[in-house]
Amino acid sequence: MRSTYKLVLISAIACTVASVNVLAEGIENIAVSASTLVDVAKSSEEATATVAPAVDLKDIAPPPVVSPEPKPKGSSTKTEADTDNKAPPLTGTTKDKRNETVPSTIIEEKFIILGSEITPGTATRLAWSPNVGISGLKLPTPVLVINGKHSGDTLCLTAAIHGDELNGIEIVRRVMYDIDPKKLHGKIIGVPIVNLQGFQRASRYLPDRRDLNRFFPGDPAGSSASRIAHSLFTEVIQYCDSLIDLHTGSFRRTNLPQLRANMLDSKVIKFSEGFDDIAVVHSRGNPGMLRVAALDHGIVAVTLEVGESMRLQEREVKAGVKGINALLEREGMYSRLFTWGDPEPVYYKSIWVRAGQGGILLSRIELGDSVDKGDILGNITDPITNEVSKLRASHDGRIIGMAVNQVVMPGFAAYHIGIRASEETVVAEESLKEAASNSVFEVGSRENTIQEIDPE
């Protein structure tokens, strides 16, 4: 009886081993097939791409022409046309570009994006259209592309995801138009006005009142905002190694030039060190933000905040341009005569000071001022009773954001104070927040965070 049992057990083990071997061979075949499909898609894209005309970005240009669109899909089966102008699909196995090293050799690289091939050492204007409107009324969004003569990484600059944020548009223009493609190492892609519909209406939001910066990486079968996000992400963002998303303060608030970045990510820390004379505020960001989605897909990403919405501010624009040019120099992408300023601190914590009463807010401090706990930041005066309420600093720190003088209601967040703290302290506090994320008190605990008051 025992002999029979041993024979049965041995046979079962042998069958299991054989099954594992067969499964391993199957997985290997699938991997080979997937690699082949990617190569075929890439070859198809290269075959259908047209060489984009080389232009001097400083010259006045006619309105951009939309690249040929893929044919409508009649079924779920992908055809060769479906692969045109598309980056690899969004999957959990997306290649982590942060682990790649910049080639040390000088090699001219062909670059294909939005159905066009950009010759090394040239710049051009392309057009991106998310195809979510009425076909006869489409208005393409301009995309500036510089393919350097020398090999290197690809940096993406995006602005006006919120259509009322103007400083970033001018920053992208000044940076892109001051680059000589023959001296550039790598590539720079600039999308000066992502939310063209909002920009035309001087609105932060899309026409359906959705915030585009809450829908990345998007869904091709989702809402209008989600489809726009998916189109931008797959057709432009996925071609980049790093991303700077430009924003301003919102809701009549202004921001000191600052990076908002996940400073618990080592790649982001290194990237943020390349900006000159710009403060860094630690913020993981919220799901749906472009920089959060980009980082999740292996693209090093930060937000650059400068000034306030609905205004073009020369000082803030110059600060943003200087910071990005410093990054290009530090990353070895573009060299120019440069005078480095003193390094700015990283604020791992920040807090808002709120109005205790309603009335007319008049500030007594300025953006960038250092403050001590108890200092008077501003006065709120009731215009009828003449009662005055003083707003005082709740912590030692620096004013990194503040409301412009205006009428405010009780509870209005008026002053944003950056607080120096150790990385270890922040890690411990965020771990506690995550552990309590399912608590009923979580909503209230978010009321004083950056993203709830001055969202990117």
Short mmCIF file of C-alpha atoms in Angstrom, two decimals:
data_model
loop_
_atom_site.label_atom_id
_atom_site.label_comp_id
_atom_site.label_asym_id
_atom_site.label_seq_id
_atom_site.Cartn_x
_atom_site.Cartn_y
_atom_site.Cartn_z
CA MET A 1 0.00 0.00 0.00
CA ARG A 2 2.81 2.43 0.91
CA SER A 3 4.68 1.56 -2.32
CA THR A 4 1.59 2.37 -4.36
CA TYR A 5 1.18 5.69 -2.53
CA LYS A 6 4.84 6.61 -3.24
CA LEU A 7 4.43 5.81 -6.94
CA VAL A 8 1.33 8.02 -7.14
CA LEU A 9 3.14 10.86 -5.32
CA ILE A 10 6.19 10.62 -7.58
CA SER A 11 3.96 10.66 -10.67
CA ALA A 12 2.11 13.75 -9.39
CA ILE A 13 5.38 15.61 -8.76
CA ALA A 14 6.66 14.71 -12.22
CA CYS A 15 3.44 16.03 -13.81
CA THR A 16 3.70 19.26 -11.81
CA VAL A 17 7.31 19.84 -12.92
CA ALA A 18 6.34 19.20 -16.52
CA SER A 19 3.44 21.64 -16.25
CA VAL A 20 5.71 24.34 -14.80
CA ASN A 21 8.15 23.88 -17.68
CA VAL A 22 5.36 24.17 -20.22
CA LEU A 23 4.05 27.30 -18.46
CA ALA A 24 7.51 28.88 -18.45
CA GLU A 25 7.88 28.20 -22.18
CA GLY A 26 4.47 29.77 -22.77
CA ILE A 27 5.39 32.91 -20.82
CA GLU A 28 8.63 33.21 -22.76
CA ASN A 29 6.74 32.90 -26.05
CA ILE A 30 4.28 35.58 -24.95
CA ALA A 31 7.13 37.93 -24.05
CA VAL A 32 8.76 37.37 -27.46
CA SER A 33 5.42 37.99 -29.19
CA ALA A 34 4.85 41.19 -27.21
CA SER A 35 8.33 42.44 -28.12
CA THR A 36 7.64 41.66 -31.77
CA LEU A 37 4.35 43.60 -31.67
CA VAL A 38 6.11 46.65 -30.20
CA ASP A 39 8.74 46.51 -32.95
CA VAL A 40 6.03 46.23 -35.61
CA ALA A 41 4.14 49.21 -34.15
CA LYS A 42 7.33 51.26 -34.05
CA SER A 43 8.18 50.34 -37.63
CA SER A 44 4.64 51.29 -38.70
CA GLU A 45 4.95 54.67 -37.02
CA GLU A 46 8.30 55.35 -38.67
CA ALA A 47 6.96 54.30 -42.06
CA THR A 48 3.95 56.66 -41.93
CA ALA A 49 5.73 59.66 -40.36
CA THR A 50 6.47 62.67 -42.53
CA VAL A 51 9.56 64.83 -42.03
CA ALA A 52 8.52 68.03 -40.27
CA PRO A 53 9.80 71.28 -41.79
CA ALA A 54 12.68 72.84 -39.88
CA VAL A 55 11.74 76.32 -38.68
CA ASP A 56 13.22 79.10 -36.62
CA LEU A 57 10.88 79.32 -33.64
CA LYS A 58 11.58 83.05 -33.38
CA ASP A 59 9.90 83.65 -36.75
CA ILE A 60 6.20 84.51 -36.94
CA ALA A 61 4.34 81.34 -37.85
CA PRO A 62 0.98 80.55 -39.47
CA PRO A 63 -1.60 78.55 -37.48
CA PRO A 64 -0.46 74.95 -36.98
CA VAL A 65 -1.85 72.18 -39.16
CA VAL A 66 -3.18 69.05 -37.50
CA SER A 67 -1.31 65.85 -38.29
CA PRO A 68 -3.28 63.13 -40.13
CA GLU A 69 -5.57 61.28 -37.74
CA PRO A 70 -5.87 57.49 -37.46
CA LYS A 71 -8.87 55.93 -39.16
CA PRO A 72 -11.88 55.31 -36.89
CA LYS A 73 -11.84 51.94 -35.22
CA GLY A 74 -14.56 49.69 -36.49
CA SER A 75 -13.85 46.94 -33.96
CA SER A 76 -11.73 46.13 -30.96
CA THR A 77 -9.09 44.57 -33.23
CA LYS A 78 -6.12 46.90 -33.63
CA THR A 79 -5.01 47.62 -37.19
CA GLU A 80 -1.83 49.18 -38.51
CA ALA A 81 -3.60 52.55 -38.67
CA ASP A 82 -4.43 52.35 -34.98
CA THR A 83 -0.74 52.41 -34.10
CA ASP A 84 -0.02 55.69 -35.95
CA ASN A 85 1.04 58.57 -33.69
CA LYS A 86 0.57 56.43 -30.57
CA ALA A 87 2.99 55.75 -27.75
CA PRO A 88 3.09 52.30 -26.12
CA PRO A 89 -0.10 51.49 -24.18
CA LEU A 90 -0.43 52.45 -20.52
CA THR A 91 0.25 49.31 -18.53
CA GLY A 92 1.79 48.38 -15.23
CA THR A 93 4.93 47.28 -17.07
CA THR A 94 5.75 50.72 -18.47
CA LYS A 95 9.50 51.16 -18.77
CA ASP A 96 10.93 53.22 -15.91
CA LYS A 97 12.89 55.91 -17.73
CA ARG A 98 14.33 57.24 -14.48
CA ASN A 99 16.76 54.31 -14.36
CA GLU A 100 18.19 55.02 -17.81
CA THR A 101 21.51 56.78 -18.25
CA VAL A 102 22.16 59.59 -20.70
CA PRO A 103 24.29 58.38 -23.64
CA SER A 104 27.80 59.75 -23.46
CA THR A 105 28.36 59.60 -27.25
CA ILE A 106 27.24 62.29 -29.67
CA ILE A 107 24.81 60.62 -32.05
CA GLU A 108 22.13 62.23 -34.19
CA GLU A 109 18.82 60.63 -33.24
CA LYS A 110 15.65 60.47 -35.32
CA PHE A 111 12.63 61.62 -33.32
CA ILE A 112 9.04 60.86 -34.29
CA ILE A 113 6.08 62.41 -32.47
CA LEU A 114 2.53 63.35 -33.52
CA GLY A 115 3.04 61.64 -36.87
CA SER A 116 6.06 63.76 -37.80
CA GLU A 117 9.78 63.12 -37.90
CA ILE A 118 11.95 65.91 -36.52
CA THR A 119 15.41 65.93 -38.02
CA PRO A 120 18.31 66.19 -35.54
CA GLY A 121 19.53 69.73 -35.06
CA THR A 122 16.20 71.33 -36.02
CA ALA A 123 13.07 72.77 -34.41
CA THR A 124 9.48 72.72 -35.62
CA ARG A 125 5.88 73.49 -34.75
CA LEU A 126 3.39 70.66 -34.66
CA ALA A 127 -0.26 70.43 -33.63
CA TRP A 128 -2.02 68.21 -31.13
CA SER A 129 -5.77 67.74 -31.15
CA PRO A 130 -7.52 65.56 -28.53
CA ASN A 131 -10.47 64.99 -30.93
CA VAL A 132 -13.21 65.54 -28.37
CA GLY A 133 -15.09 68.39 -30.03
CA ILE A 134 -17.13 68.87 -33.18
CA SER A 135 -15.02 67.75 -36.14
CA GLY A 136 -15.71 70.84 -38.23
CA LEU A 137 -14.81 73.19 -35.38
CA LYS A 138 -11.57 71.63 -34.20
CA LEU A 139 -8.82 73.99 -33.15
CA PRO A 140 -5.42 72.30 -32.76
CA THR A 141 -3.11 73.03 -29.86
CA PRO A 142 0.42 74.13 -30.90
CA VAL A 143 3.30 71.89 -29.83
CA LEU A 144 6.88 73.14 -30.09
CA VAL A 145 9.56 70.49 -30.60
CA ILE A 146 13.34 70.90 -30.64
CA ASN A 147 15.42 67.85 -31.57
CA GLY A 148 19.00 68.58 -30.57
CA LYS A 149 21.92 67.70 -32.78
CA HIS A 150 23.42 65.76 -29.87
CA SER A 151 21.87 62.78 -28.12
CA GLY A 152 20.29 63.08 -24.69
CA ASP A 153 17.06 62.90 -22.70
CA THR A 154 13.73 64.46 -23.58
CA LEU A 155 12.33 67.25 -21.39
CA CYS A 156 8.67 68.26 -21.62
CA LEU A 157 7.29 71.68 -20.64
CA THR A 158 3.52 72.04 -20.21
CA ALA A 159 1.59 75.17 -19.30
CA ALA A 160 -2.01 76.40 -19.02
CA ILE A 161 -3.55 73.10 -18.03
CA HIS A 162 -5.68 75.68 -16.24
CA GLY A 163 -6.67 78.18 -18.92
CA ASP A 164 -6.39 81.28 -16.70
CA GLU A 165 -2.75 80.67 -15.71
CA LEU A 166 -0.74 82.87 -18.05
CA ASN A 167 2.80 83.12 -16.63
CA GLY A 168 3.66 79.56 -17.69
CA ILE A 169 2.71 80.27 -21.31
CA GLU A 170 5.25 83.06 -21.53
CA ILE A 171 7.89 81.01 -19.71
CA VAL A 172 7.58 78.17 -22.25
CA ARG A 173 7.78 80.65 -25.13
CA ARG A 174 10.93 82.35 -23.83
CA VAL A 175 12.71 79.08 -23.03
CA MET A 176 11.88 77.36 -26.32
CA TYR A 177 12.60 80.34 -28.56
CA ASP A 178 16.04 80.87 -27.04
CA ILE A 179 17.42 77.40 -27.82
CA ASP A 180 19.80 76.68 -30.71
CA PRO A 181 18.98 73.11 -31.85
CA LYS A 182 22.54 72.56 -33.03
CA LYS A 183 23.85 73.10 -29.48
CA LEU A 184 21.14 71.12 -27.68
CA HIS A 185 21.80 67.69 -26.17
CA GLY A 186 18.52 65.79 -26.26
CA LYS A 187 15.04 67.07 -27.04
CA ILE A 188 12.62 69.62 -25.62
CA ILE A 189 8.86 69.44 -26.17
CA GLY A 190 6.81 72.48 -25.23
CA VAL A 191 3.01 72.62 -24.99
CA PRO A 192 2.39 76.28 -24.06
CA ILE A 193 -1.43 76.06 -23.84
CA VAL A 194 -2.74 72.60 -22.93
CA ASN A 195 -6.26 73.75 -22.07
CA LEU A 196 -6.91 75.83 -25.17
CA GLN A 197 -10.67 75.89 -24.56
CA GLY A 198 -10.22 77.27 -21.07
CA PHE A 199 -7.61 79.77 -22.27
CA GLN A 200 -9.98 81.20 -24.87
CA ARG A 201 -12.64 81.67 -22.18
CA ALA A 202 -10.16 82.96 -19.54
CA SER A 203 -11.30 80.05 -17.37
CA ARG A 204 -9.41 77.65 -15.15
CA TYR A 205 -11.66 74.81 -16.20
CA LEU A 206 -12.81 72.98 -19.30
CA PRO A 207 -16.20 73.99 -20.75
CA ASP A 208 -17.90 71.28 -18.66
CA ARG A 209 -16.40 72.82 -15.47
CA ARG A 210 -14.03 69.92 -14.95
CA ASP A 211 -10.45 70.46 -13.76
CA LEU A 212 -8.24 68.80 -16.39
CA ASN A 213 -5.46 68.31 -13.84
CA ARG A 214 -7.52 65.71 -12.01
CA PHE A 215 -7.92 63.24 -14.89
CA PHE A 216 -4.43 62.04 -15.88
CA PRO A 217 -3.39 59.65 -17.32
CA GLY A 218 -6.93 59.63 -18.68
CA ASP A 219 -9.26 57.15 -20.32
CA PRO A 220 -10.04 57.01 -24.07
CA ALA A 221 -13.61 55.92 -23.27
CA GLY A 222 -14.18 58.25 -20.31
CA SER A 223 -15.49 61.81 -19.91
CA SER A 224 -14.38 64.65 -22.18
CA ALA A 225 -11.71 65.68 -19.63
CA SER A 226 -10.49 62.09 -19.32
CA ARG A 227 -10.22 61.72 -23.10
CA ILE A 228 -8.24 64.95 -23.42
CA ALA A 229 -5.89 63.80 -20.63
CA HIS A 230 -5.42 60.39 -22.27
CA SER A 231 -4.70 61.95 -25.65
CA LEU A 232 -2.05 64.32 -24.26
CA PHE A 233 -0.49 61.61 -22.13
CA THR A 234 -0.20 58.97 -24.87
CA GLU A 235 0.67 61.27 -27.76
CA VAL A 236 3.09 63.64 -26.03
CA ILE A 237 3.95 62.99 -22.38
CA GLN A 238 4.98 59.34 -22.75
CA TYR A 239 7.77 60.38 -25.12
CA CYS A 240 9.46 62.36 -22.33
CA ASP A 241 12.05 61.43 -19.72
CA SER A 242 11.24 64.39 -17.46
CA LEU A 243 8.43 66.90 -17.11
CA ILE A 244 7.96 70.43 -15.75
CA ASP A 245 4.29 71.35 -15.43
CA LEU A 246 3.88 75.12 -15.00
CA HIS A 247 1.13 76.65 -12.84
CA THR A 248 0.23 79.76 -10.87
CA GLY A 249 -1.72 80.42 -7.70
CA SER A 250 -5.48 80.00 -7.93
CA PHE A 251 -8.56 81.77 -6.62
CA ARG A 252 -6.92 85.21 -6.19
CA ARG A 253 -3.78 83.91 -4.53
CA THR A 254 -0.18 84.33 -5.64
CA ASN A 255 2.79 82.01 -5.17
CA LEU A 256 6.47 82.61 -4.64
CA PRO A 257 8.36 80.84 -7.47
CA GLN A 258 8.52 77.30 -6.13
CA LEU A 259 8.70 73.67 -7.10
CA ARG A 260 6.05 71.33 -5.78
CA ALA A 261 7.51 67.87 -5.83
CA ASN A 262 7.43 64.50 -4.13
CA MET A 263 10.66 64.89 -2.20
CA LEU A 264 10.45 61.34 -0.90
CA ASP A 265 11.44 60.11 -4.40
CA SER A 266 15.22 60.04 -4.91
CA LYS A 267 15.00 60.79 -8.65
CA VAL A 268 12.79 63.80 -8.01
CA ILE A 269 15.19 65.07 -5.34
CA LYS A 270 18.10 64.94 -7.78
CA PHE A 271 16.05 66.59 -10.53
CA SER A 272 14.88 69.43 -8.27
CA GLU A 273 18.47 70.25 -7.35
CA GLY A 274 19.03 71.50 -10.90
CA PHE A 275 16.78 74.57 -10.51
CA ASP A 276 18.51 77.74 -9.42
CA ASP A 277 17.19 80.07 -6.73
CA ILE A 278 13.76 78.41 -6.48
CA ALA A 279 12.25 77.13 -3.25
CA VAL A 280 11.01 73.54 -3.08
CA VAL A 281 7.80 72.54 -1.29
CA HIS A 282 7.27 68.87 -0.59
CA SER A 283 3.93 67.64 -1.91
CA ARG A 284 3.01 64.18 -3.12
CA GLY A 285 0.12 65.64 -5.06
CA ASN A 286 -3.31 64.17 -5.68
CA PRO A 287 -4.38 61.32 -7.97
CA GLY A 288 -5.18 62.61 -11.45
CA MET A 289 -2.52 65.32 -11.48
CA LEU A 290 -0.23 65.28 -14.51
CA ARG A 291 2.97 65.19 -12.46
CA VAL A 292 1.63 62.35 -10.29
CA ALA A 293 0.59 60.28 -13.31
CA ALA A 294 3.91 60.98 -15.05
CA LEU A 295 5.91 59.88 -12.00
CA ASP A 296 3.80 56.72 -11.76
CA HIS A 297 4.88 55.92 -15.33
CA GLY A 298 8.59 56.44 -14.72
CA ILE A 299 8.84 60.07 -15.87
CA VAL A 300 10.50 62.40 -13.39
CA ALA A 301 8.02 65.23 -12.88
CA VAL A 302 7.62 68.43 -10.85
CA THR A 303 5.24 71.38 -10.79
CA LEU A 304 6.72 74.88 -11.12
CA GLU A 305 4.44 77.48 -9.49
CA VAL A 306 4.99 81.16 -10.34
CA GLY A 307 2.77 84.11 -9.42
CA GLU A 308 -0.98 84.42 -9.76
CA SER A 309 -3.61 83.64 -12.38
CA MET A 310 -5.03 86.08 -14.97
CA ARG A 311 -1.84 88.15 -14.92
CA LEU A 312 1.47 88.26 -16.78
CA GLN A 313 4.15 89.12 -14.21
CA GLU A 314 7.57 89.97 -15.57
CA ARG A 315 9.49 89.24 -12.36
CA GLU A 316 7.87 85.83 -11.92
CA VAL A 317 8.30 84.95 -15.60
CA LYS A 318 12.01 85.79 -15.43
CA ALA A 319 12.39 83.62 -12.32
CA GLY A 320 10.75 80.66 -14.07
CA VAL A 321 12.88 81.06 -17.21
CA LYS A 322 16.04 81.32 -15.12
CA GLY A 323 15.15 78.19 -13.16
CA ILE A 324 14.52 76.08 -16.27
CA ASN A 325 17.66 77.36 -17.99
CA ALA A 326 19.61 76.44 -14.86
CA LEU A 327 18.15 72.93 -15.06
CA LEU A 328 19.15 72.59 -18.73
CA GLU A 329 22.69 73.61 -17.77
CA ARG A 330 22.84 71.28 -14.76
CA GLU A 331 21.43 68.33 -16.75
CA GLY A 332 24.04 68.85 -19.49
CA MET A 333 21.38 69.60 -22.12
CA TYR A 334 22.24 73.20 -22.98
CA SER A 335 25.18 75.34 -21.89
CA ARG A 336 25.14 79.10 -21.56
CA LEU A 337 26.87 81.76 -19.47
CA PHE A 338 25.18 81.43 -16.11
CA THR A 339 25.58 82.95 -12.66
CA TRP A 340 24.34 80.61 -9.95
CA GLY A 341 22.44 82.04 -7.00
CA ASP A 342 22.29 80.78 -3.45
CA PRO A 343 20.48 77.45 -3.02
CA GLU A 344 16.92 77.68 -1.72
CA PRO A 345 15.70 75.44 1.12
CA VAL A 346 13.29 72.52 0.87
CA TYR A 347 10.12 73.07 2.87
CA TYR A 348 8.98 69.62 3.88
CA LYS A 349 6.01 71.10 5.74
CA SER A 350 3.70 74.05 5.17
CA ILE A 351 0.54 75.45 6.74
CA TRP A 352 -2.12 78.04 5.92
CA VAL A 353 -3.21 80.88 8.20
CA ARG A 354 -6.96 81.50 7.94
CA ALA A 355 -9.13 84.56 8.43
CA GLY A 356 -10.91 84.72 11.79
CA GLN A 357 -13.57 87.16 10.58
CA GLY A 358 -14.91 88.49 7.29
CA GLY A 359 -13.97 91.86 5.85
CA ILE A 360 -11.34 93.64 3.78
CA LEU A 361 -7.93 91.95 3.86
CA LEU A 362 -4.89 94.25 3.68
CA SER A 363 -1.50 92.56 3.99
CA ARG A 364 1.41 93.94 5.98
CA ILE A 365 3.99 91.51 4.64
CA GLU A 366 5.15 90.54 1.17
CA LEU A 367 5.63 87.28 -0.67
CA GLY A 368 8.94 85.66 0.28
CA ASP A 369 9.23 87.37 3.69
CA SER A 370 10.55 85.36 6.61
CA VAL A 371 8.25 85.47 9.63
CA ASP A 372 8.37 84.46 13.27
CA LYS A 373 5.50 82.94 15.21
CA GLY A 374 3.20 85.75 16.35
CA ASP A 375 4.20 88.28 13.66
CA ILE A 376 1.30 90.27 12.20
CA LEU A 377 0.74 89.21 8.58
CA GLY A 378 -2.25 91.41 7.77
CA ASN A 379 -5.42 93.06 9.00
CA ILE A 380 -9.04 92.24 8.20
CA THR A 381 -11.39 95.19 8.69
CA ASP A 382 -15.18 95.02 8.83
CA PRO A 383 -16.23 97.83 6.45
CA ILE A 384 -19.41 98.57 8.47
CA THR A 385 -18.36 98.28 12.12
CA ASN A 386 -14.69 99.15 11.56
CA GLU A 387 -13.72 96.15 13.75
CA VAL A 388 -10.17 95.03 12.96
CA SER A 389 -8.85 91.47 13.23
CA LYS A 390 -5.12 90.82 13.05
CA LEU A 391 -3.81 87.72 11.29
CA ARG A 392 -0.66 86.41 12.98
CA ALA A 393 1.89 83.80 11.92
CA SER A 394 1.21 80.47 13.58
CA HIS A 395 4.76 79.17 12.95
CA ASP A 396 8.23 80.38 12.17
CA GLY A 397 8.83 80.13 8.43
CA ARG A 398 8.60 81.90 5.09
CA ILE A 399 5.61 83.27 3.16
CA ILE A 400 5.53 81.06 0.05
CA GLY A 401 1.97 81.93 -0.97
CA MET A 402 -0.64 84.51 -0.02
CA ALA A 403 -3.98 85.98 -1.00
CA VAL A 404 -3.99 89.30 -2.80
CA ASN A 405 -5.78 92.14 -1.00
CA GLN A 406 -9.51 91.46 -1.29
CA VAL A 407 -12.76 90.90 0.58
CA VAL A 408 -12.61 87.61 2.51
CA MET A 409 -14.99 85.47 4.52
CA PRO A 410 -14.29 83.76 7.88
CA GLY A 411 -12.10 80.71 7.38
CA PHE A 412 -10.51 82.02 4.17
CA ALA A 413 -6.92 80.73 3.73
CA ALA A 414 -4.86 83.90 3.46
CA TYR A 415 -1.16 83.08 4.03
CA HIS A 416 0.87 79.98 3.16
CA ILE A 417 3.88 79.51 5.44
CA GLY A 418 6.70 77.17 4.41
CA ILE A 419 8.19 75.38 7.43
CA ARG A 420 11.55 73.70 7.56
CA ALA A 421 11.37 70.13 8.83
CA SER A 422 13.39 66.95 8.50
CA GLU A 423 12.54 64.37 5.87
CA GLU A 424 12.28 61.73 8.60
CA THR A 425 9.57 63.75 10.38
CA VAL A 426 7.54 64.07 7.21
CA VAL A 427 7.83 60.36 6.40
CA ALA A 428 6.56 59.48 9.87
CA GLU A 429 3.66 61.93 9.68
CA GLU A 430 2.60 60.80 6.20
CA SER A 431 2.71 57.18 7.31
CA LEU A 432 0.29 58.02 10.12
CA LYS A 433 -2.00 59.84 7.66
CA GLU A 434 -2.04 56.86 5.33
CA ALA A 435 -2.86 54.53 8.20
CA ALA A 436 -5.81 56.74 9.09
CA SER A 437 -6.94 57.25 5.48
CA ASN A 438 -10.15 55.30 6.04
CA SER A 439 -11.09 57.29 9.13
CA VAL A 440 -14.11 59.59 9.16
CA PHE A 441 -11.75 62.35 10.28
CA GLU A 442 -9.69 62.18 7.07
CA VAL A 443 -11.81 64.81 5.29
CA GLY A 444 -11.26 67.37 8.00
CA SER A 445 -7.54 66.64 8.17
CA ARG A 446 -7.15 67.62 4.52
CA GLU A 447 -8.65 71.08 4.90
CA ASN A 448 -5.28 72.74 5.53
CA THR A 449 -3.27 70.97 2.83
CA ILE A 450 -1.78 72.68 -0.22
CA GLN A 451 -3.96 70.88 -2.73
CA GLU A 452 -7.22 71.61 -0.94
CA ILE A 453 -6.56 75.37 -0.78
CA ASP A 454 -4.27 76.24 -3.69
CA PRO A 455 -4.52 73.19 -5.97
CA GLU A 456 -2.15 72.65 -8.85
#
